Amino acid sequence: MQFYINFITQEIHTENCNYNSPVNQIFLGTFDCPLPAITVAKNTGYSYTQVCEYCCSHMLNKVAEEEE
């Protein structure tokens, strides 16, 4: 599914997943994250950055598996 993060004031800056947008909408590609990151962050107590890192690393792991 396509995984979008919409927000007003947060920008996500991480070493592994530096997707930030001037229109405050982030598109993180297509992979198996079950819920939008804001919902995940609210429900788990993780920050948007941590959710982004998790999803980004998950996506990279899937790509690596497919290349093997």
PDB file of N, CA and C in Angstrom:
ATOM      1  N   MET A   1       0.839  -1.183   0.000  1.00  0.00           N
ATOM      2  CA  MET A   1       0.000   0.000   0.000  1.00  0.00           C
ATOM      3  C   MET A   1       0.876   1.235   0.000  1.00  0.00           C
ATOM      4  N   GLN A   2       0.362   2.311  -0.505  1.00  0.00           N
ATOM      5  CA  GLN A   2       1.120   3.546  -0.482  1.00  0.00           C
ATOM      6  C   GLN A   2       1.033   4.153   0.906  1.00  0.00           C
ATOM      7  N   PHE A   3       2.165   4.588   1.404  1.00  0.00           N
ATOM      8  CA  PHE A   3       2.284   4.985   2.802  1.00  0.00           C
ATOM      9  C   PHE A   3       2.596   6.476   2.847  1.00  0.00           C
ATOM     10  N   TYR A   4       1.624   7.262   3.288  1.00  0.00           N
ATOM     11  CA  TYR A   4       1.804   8.703   3.350  1.00  0.00           C
ATOM     12  C   TYR A   4       1.856   9.172   4.794  1.00  0.00           C
ATOM     13  N   ILE A   5       2.640  10.215   5.024  1.00  0.00           N
ATOM     14  CA  ILE A   5       2.594  10.918   6.302  1.00  0.00           C
ATOM     15  C   ILE A   5       2.188  12.354   5.991  1.00  0.00           C
ATOM     16  N   ASN A   6       1.120  12.809   6.597  1.00  0.00           N
ATOM     17  CA  ASN A   6       0.701  14.201   6.464  1.00  0.00           C
ATOM     18  C   ASN A   6       0.821  14.870   7.818  1.00  0.00           C
ATOM     19  N   PHE A   7       1.419  16.022   7.845  1.00  0.00           N
ATOM     20  CA  PHE A   7       1.521  16.740   9.101  1.00  0.00           C
ATOM     21  C   PHE A   7       1.797  18.203   8.825  1.00  0.00           C
ATOM     22  N   ILE A   8       1.661  19.022   9.839  1.00  0.00           N
ATOM     23  CA  ILE A   8       1.768  20.471   9.653  1.00  0.00           C
ATOM     24  C   ILE A   8       3.127  20.989  10.083  1.00  0.00           C
ATOM     25  N   THR A   9       3.592  20.620  11.276  1.00  0.00           N
ATOM     26  CA  THR A   9       4.801  21.259  11.805  1.00  0.00           C
ATOM     27  C   THR A   9       6.011  20.347  11.874  1.00  0.00           C
ATOM     28  N   GLN A  10       5.807  19.019  11.863  1.00  0.00           N
ATOM     29  CA  GLN A  10       6.947  18.111  11.977  1.00  0.00           C
ATOM     30  C   GLN A  10       7.671  17.985  10.637  1.00  0.00           C
ATOM     31  N   GLU A  11       8.983  17.925  10.680  1.00  0.00           N
ATOM     32  CA  GLU A  11       9.761  17.467   9.545  1.00  0.00           C
ATOM     33  C   GLU A  11      10.553  16.260  10.027  1.00  0.00           C
ATOM     34  N   ILE A  12      10.744  15.315   9.163  1.00  0.00           N
ATOM     35  CA  ILE A  12      11.489  14.124   9.554  1.00  0.00           C
ATOM     36  C   ILE A  12      12.910  14.243   9.004  1.00  0.00           C
ATOM     37  N   HIS A  13      13.877  14.186   9.900  1.00  0.00           N
ATOM     38  CA  HIS A  13      15.282  14.161   9.498  1.00  0.00           C
ATOM     39  C   HIS A  13      15.935  12.989  10.229  1.00  0.00           C
ATOM     40  N   THR A  14      16.340  11.991   9.497  1.00  0.00           N
ATOM     41  CA  THR A  14      17.089  10.909  10.128  1.00  0.00           C
ATOM     42  C   THR A  14      18.280  10.579   9.247  1.00  0.00           C
ATOM     43  N   GLU A  15      19.247   9.897   9.809  1.00  0.00           N
ATOM     44  CA  GLU A  15      20.422   9.536   9.030  1.00  0.00           C
ATOM     45  C   GLU A  15      20.057   8.576   7.910  1.00  0.00           C
ATOM     46  N   ASN A  16      19.143   7.646   8.208  1.00  0.00           N
ATOM     47  CA  ASN A  16      18.859   6.588   7.248  1.00  0.00           C
ATOM     48  C   ASN A  16      17.695   6.903   6.330  1.00  0.00           C
ATOM     49  N   CYS A  17      16.913   7.919   6.673  1.00  0.00           N
ATOM     50  CA  CYS A  17      15.638   8.085   5.993  1.00  0.00           C
ATOM     51  C   CYS A  17      15.323   9.570   5.939  1.00  0.00           C
ATOM     52  N   ASN A  18      16.015  10.290   5.091  1.00  0.00           N
ATOM     53  CA  ASN A  18      15.903  11.746   5.098  1.00  0.00           C
ATOM     54  C   ASN A  18      14.915  12.188   4.019  1.00  0.00           C
ATOM     55  N   TYR A  19      13.628  11.970   4.303  1.00  0.00           N
ATOM     56  CA  TYR A  19      12.591  12.390   3.376  1.00  0.00           C
ATOM     57  C   TYR A  19      11.890  13.585   3.995  1.00  0.00           C
ATOM     58  N   ASN A  20      12.184  14.793   3.527  1.00  0.00           N
ATOM     59  CA  ASN A  20      11.405  15.924   4.012  1.00  0.00           C
ATOM     60  C   ASN A  20      10.933  16.747   2.839  1.00  0.00           C
ATOM     61  N   SER A  21       9.810  17.388   3.004  1.00  0.00           N
ATOM     62  CA  SER A  21       9.121  18.014   1.892  1.00  0.00           C
ATOM     63  C   SER A  21       8.686  19.419   2.269  1.00  0.00           C
ATOM     64  N   PRO A  22       8.823  20.373   1.365  1.00  0.00           N
ATOM     65  CA  PRO A  22       8.393  21.731   1.670  1.00  0.00           C
ATOM     66  C   PRO A  22       6.882  21.863   1.815  1.00  0.00           C
ATOM     67  N   VAL A  23       6.132  20.911   1.286  1.00  0.00           N
ATOM     68  CA  VAL A  23       4.678  20.966   1.422  1.00  0.00           C
ATOM     69  C   VAL A  23       4.202  20.139   2.601  1.00  0.00           C
ATOM     70  N   ASN A  24       5.145  19.676   3.447  1.00  0.00           N
ATOM     71  CA  ASN A  24       4.797  18.958   4.667  1.00  0.00           C
ATOM     72  C   ASN A  24       3.990  17.700   4.390  1.00  0.00           C
ATOM     73  N   GLN A  25       4.238  17.097   3.250  1.00  0.00           N
ATOM     74  CA  GLN A  25       3.646  15.791   2.970  1.00  0.00           C
ATOM     75  C   GLN A  25       4.781  14.894   2.519  1.00  0.00           C
ATOM     76  N   ILE A  26       4.854  13.725   3.126  1.00  0.00           N
ATOM     77  CA  ILE A  26       5.963  12.825   2.828  1.00  0.00           C
ATOM     78  C   ILE A  26       5.436  11.555   2.202  1.00  0.00           C
ATOM     79  N   PHE A  27       6.048  11.138   1.119  1.00  0.00           N
ATOM     80  CA  PHE A  27       5.707   9.867   0.495  1.00  0.00           C
ATOM     81  C   PHE A  27       6.874   8.911   0.711  1.00  0.00           C
ATOM     82  N   LEU A  28       6.606   7.794   1.350  1.00  0.00           N
ATOM     83  CA  LEU A  28       7.688   6.862   1.685  1.00  0.00           C
ATOM     84  C   LEU A  28       7.673   5.592   0.839  1.00  0.00           C
ATOM     85  N   GLY A  29       7.007   5.617  -0.300  1.00  0.00           N
ATOM     86  CA  GLY A  29       7.058   4.457  -1.158  1.00  0.00           C
ATOM     87  C   GLY A  29       5.975   3.446  -0.827  1.00  0.00           C
ATOM     88  N   THR A  30       6.161   2.235  -1.289  1.00  0.00           N
ATOM     89  CA  THR A  30       5.143   1.202  -1.172  1.00  0.00           C
ATOM     90  C   THR A  30       5.719   0.019  -0.422  1.00  0.00           C
ATOM     91  N   PHE A  31       5.270  -0.171   0.801  1.00  0.00           N
ATOM     92  CA  PHE A  31       5.679  -1.341   1.555  1.00  0.00           C
ATOM     93  C   PHE A  31       4.698  -1.621   2.666  1.00  0.00           C
ATOM     94  N   ASP A  32       5.024  -2.527   3.565  1.00  0.00           N
ATOM     95  CA  ASP A  32       4.023  -3.180   4.386  1.00  0.00           C
ATOM     96  C   ASP A  32       3.745  -2.505   5.707  1.00  0.00           C
ATOM     97  N   CYS A  33       3.820  -1.187   5.778  1.00  0.00           N
ATOM     98  CA  CYS A  33       3.462  -0.519   7.017  1.00  0.00           C
ATOM     99  C   CYS A  33       1.944  -0.519   7.135  1.00  0.00           C
ATOM    100  N   PRO A  34       1.418  -0.978   8.275  1.00  0.00           N
ATOM    101  CA  PRO A  34      -0.020  -1.183   8.373  1.00  0.00           C
ATOM    102  C   PRO A  34      -0.839   0.072   8.531  1.00  0.00           C
ATOM    103  N   LEU A  35      -0.257   1.147   9.058  1.00  0.00           N
ATOM    104  CA  LEU A  35      -1.015   2.354   9.375  1.00  0.00           C
ATOM    105  C   LEU A  35      -0.181   3.583   9.062  1.00  0.00           C
ATOM    106  N   PRO A  36      -0.836   4.701   8.801  1.00  0.00           N
ATOM    107  CA  PRO A  36      -0.072   5.950   8.634  1.00  0.00           C
ATOM    108  C   PRO A  36       0.788   6.231   9.859  1.00  0.00           C
ATOM    109  N   ALA A  37       1.924   6.842   9.641  1.00  0.00           N
ATOM    110  CA  ALA A  37       2.918   6.975  10.714  1.00  0.00           C
ATOM    111  C   ALA A  37       2.417   7.785  11.891  1.00  0.00           C
ATOM    112  N   ILE A  38       1.582   8.786  11.641  1.00  0.00           N
ATOM    113  CA  ILE A  38       1.085   9.579  12.770  1.00  0.00           C
ATOM    114  C   ILE A  38       0.279   8.689  13.697  1.00  0.00           C
ATOM    115  N   THR A  39      -0.558   7.825  13.116  1.00  0.00           N
ATOM    116  CA  THR A  39      -1.369   6.906  13.923  1.00  0.00           C
ATOM    117  C   THR A  39      -0.475   5.926  14.666  1.00  0.00           C
ATOM    118  N   VAL A  40       0.518   5.387  13.975  1.00  0.00           N
ATOM    119  CA  VAL A  40       1.458   4.477  14.621  1.00  0.00           C
ATOM    120  C   VAL A  40       2.146   5.171  15.782  1.00  0.00           C
ATOM    121  N   ALA A  41       2.605   6.390  15.548  1.00  0.00           N
ATOM    122  CA  ALA A  41       3.329   7.119  16.590  1.00  0.00           C
ATOM    123  C   ALA A  41       2.427   7.377  17.796  1.00  0.00           C
ATOM    124  N   LYS A  42       1.180   7.779  17.539  1.00  0.00           N
ATOM    125  CA  LYS A  42       0.262   8.036  18.646  1.00  0.00           C
ATOM    126  C   LYS A  42      -0.012   6.763  19.441  1.00  0.00           C
ATOM    127  N   ASN A  43      -0.193   5.660  18.736  1.00  0.00           N
ATOM    128  CA  ASN A  43      -0.602   4.425  19.398  1.00  0.00           C
ATOM    129  C   ASN A  43       0.545   3.719  20.101  1.00  0.00           C
ATOM    130  N   THR A  44       1.775   3.969  19.695  1.00  0.00           N
ATOM    131  CA  THR A  44       2.919   3.250  20.254  1.00  0.00           C
ATOM    132  C   THR A  44       3.805   4.124  21.125  1.00  0.00           C
ATOM    133  N   GLY A  45       3.689   5.444  21.006  1.00  0.00           N
ATOM    134  CA  GLY A  45       4.577   6.328  21.732  1.00  0.00           C
ATOM    135  C   GLY A  45       5.904   6.577  21.034  1.00  0.00           C
ATOM    136  N   TYR A  46       6.112   5.961  19.854  1.00  0.00           N
ATOM    137  CA  TYR A  46       7.318   6.272  19.093  1.00  0.00           C
ATOM    138  C   TYR A  46       7.170   7.624  18.412  1.00  0.00           C
ATOM    139  N   SER A  47       8.286   8.236  18.072  1.00  0.00           N
ATOM    140  CA  SER A  47       8.241   9.502  17.347  1.00  0.00           C
ATOM    141  C   SER A  47       8.045   9.231  15.854  1.00  0.00           C
ATOM    142  N   TYR A  48       7.643  10.276  15.123  1.00  0.00           N
ATOM    143  CA  TYR A  48       7.527  10.137  13.674  1.00  0.00           C
ATOM    144  C   TYR A  48       8.852   9.692  13.075  1.00  0.00           C
ATOM    145  N   THR A  49       9.944  10.221  13.608  1.00  0.00           N
ATOM    146  CA  THR A  49      11.257   9.861  13.087  1.00  0.00           C
ATOM    147  C   THR A  49      11.523   8.373  13.257  1.00  0.00           C
ATOM    148  N   GLN A  50      11.180   7.831  14.433  1.00  0.00           N
ATOM    149  CA  GLN A  50      11.397   6.399  14.656  1.00  0.00           C
ATOM    150  C   GLN A  50      10.529   5.552  13.737  1.00  0.00           C
ATOM    151  N   VAL A  51       9.281   5.996  13.528  1.00  0.00           N
ATOM    152  CA  VAL A  51       8.407   5.266  12.612  1.00  0.00           C
ATOM    153  C   VAL A  51       8.970   5.305  11.204  1.00  0.00           C
ATOM    154  N   CYS A  52       9.449   6.466  10.803  1.00  0.00           N
ATOM    155  CA  CYS A  52      10.059   6.603   9.482  1.00  0.00           C
ATOM    156  C   CYS A  52      11.257   5.682   9.339  1.00  0.00           C
ATOM    157  N   GLU A  53      12.122   5.670  10.352  1.00  0.00           N
ATOM    158  CA  GLU A  53      13.311   4.823  10.296  1.00  0.00           C
ATOM    159  C   GLU A  53      12.928   3.350  10.199  1.00  0.00           C
ATOM    160  N   TYR A  54      11.921   2.960  10.990  1.00  0.00           N
ATOM    161  CA  TYR A  54      11.482   1.567  10.959  1.00  0.00           C
ATOM    162  C   TYR A  54      10.997   1.196   9.566  1.00  0.00           C
ATOM    163  N   CYS A  55      10.141   2.050   8.996  1.00  0.00           N
ATOM    164  CA  CYS A  55       9.572   1.729   7.697  1.00  0.00           C
ATOM    165  C   CYS A  55      10.633   1.764   6.610  1.00  0.00           C
ATOM    166  N   CYS A  56      11.529   2.734   6.707  1.00  0.00           N
ATOM    167  CA  CYS A  56      12.593   2.834   5.720  1.00  0.00           C
ATOM    168  C   CYS A  56      13.482   1.599   5.779  1.00  0.00           C
ATOM    169  N   SER A  57      13.892   1.169   6.969  1.00  0.00           N
ATOM    170  CA  SER A  57      14.766  -0.003   7.087  1.00  0.00           C
ATOM    171  C   SER A  57      14.022  -1.264   6.655  1.00  0.00           C
ATOM    172  N   HIS A  58      12.724  -1.323   6.952  1.00  0.00           N
ATOM    173  CA  HIS A  58      11.920  -2.460   6.519  1.00  0.00           C
ATOM    174  C   HIS A  58      11.892  -2.545   5.001  1.00  0.00           C
ATOM    175  N   MET A  59      11.706  -1.396   4.359  1.00  0.00           N
ATOM    176  CA  MET A  59      11.694  -1.354   2.906  1.00  0.00           C
ATOM    177  C   MET A  59      13.045  -1.785   2.348  1.00  0.00           C
ATOM    178  N   LEU A  60      14.132  -1.273   2.930  1.00  0.00           N
ATOM    179  CA  LEU A  60      15.466  -1.626   2.433  1.00  0.00           C
ATOM    180  C   LEU A  60      15.737  -3.108   2.609  1.00  0.00           C
ATOM    181  N   ASN A  61      15.270  -3.687   3.717  1.00  0.00           N
ATOM    182  CA  ASN A  61      15.442  -5.123   3.930  1.00  0.00           C
ATOM    183  C   ASN A  61      14.691  -5.932   2.881  1.00  0.00           C
ATOM    184  N   LYS A  62      13.481  -5.489   2.533  1.00  0.00           N
ATOM    185  CA  LYS A  62      12.718  -6.192   1.507  1.00  0.00           C
ATOM    186  C   LYS A  62      13.431  -6.133   0.168  1.00  0.00           C
ATOM    187  N   VAL A  63      13.985  -4.959  -0.163  1.00  0.00           N
ATOM    188  CA  VAL A  63      14.717  -4.820  -1.419  1.00  0.00           C
ATOM    189  C   VAL A  63      15.923  -5.753  -1.430  1.00  0.00           C
ATOM    190  N   ALA A  64      16.650  -5.801  -0.302  1.00  0.00           N
ATOM    191  CA  ALA A  64      17.833  -6.661  -0.214  1.00  0.00           C
ATOM    192  C   ALA A  64      17.452  -8.133  -0.392  1.00  0.00           C
ATOM    193  N   GLU A  65      16.326  -8.538   0.216  1.00  0.00           N
ATOM    194  CA  GLU A  65      15.888  -9.922   0.078  1.00  0.00           C
ATOM    195  C   GLU A  65      15.556 -10.253  -1.370  1.00  0.00           C
ATOM    196  N   GLU A  66      14.928  -9.298  -2.066  1.00  0.00           N
ATOM    197  CA  GLU A  66      14.540  -9.548  -3.448  1.00  0.00           C
ATOM    198  C   GLU A  66      15.748  -9.625  -4.364  1.00  0.00           C
ATOM    199  N   GLU A  67      16.840  -8.932  -4.008  1.00  0.00           N
ATOM    200  CA  GLU A  67      18.028  -8.932  -4.859  1.00  0.00           C
ATOM    201  C   GLU A  67      18.832 -10.206  -4.715  1.00  0.00           C
ATOM    202  N   GLU A  68      18.680 -10.922  -3.619  1.00  0.00           N
ATOM    203  CA  GLU A  68      19.485 -12.131  -3.394  1.00  0.00           C
ATOM    204  C   GLU A  68      19.071 -13.259  -4.319  1.00  0.00           C
TER     205      GLU A  68
END
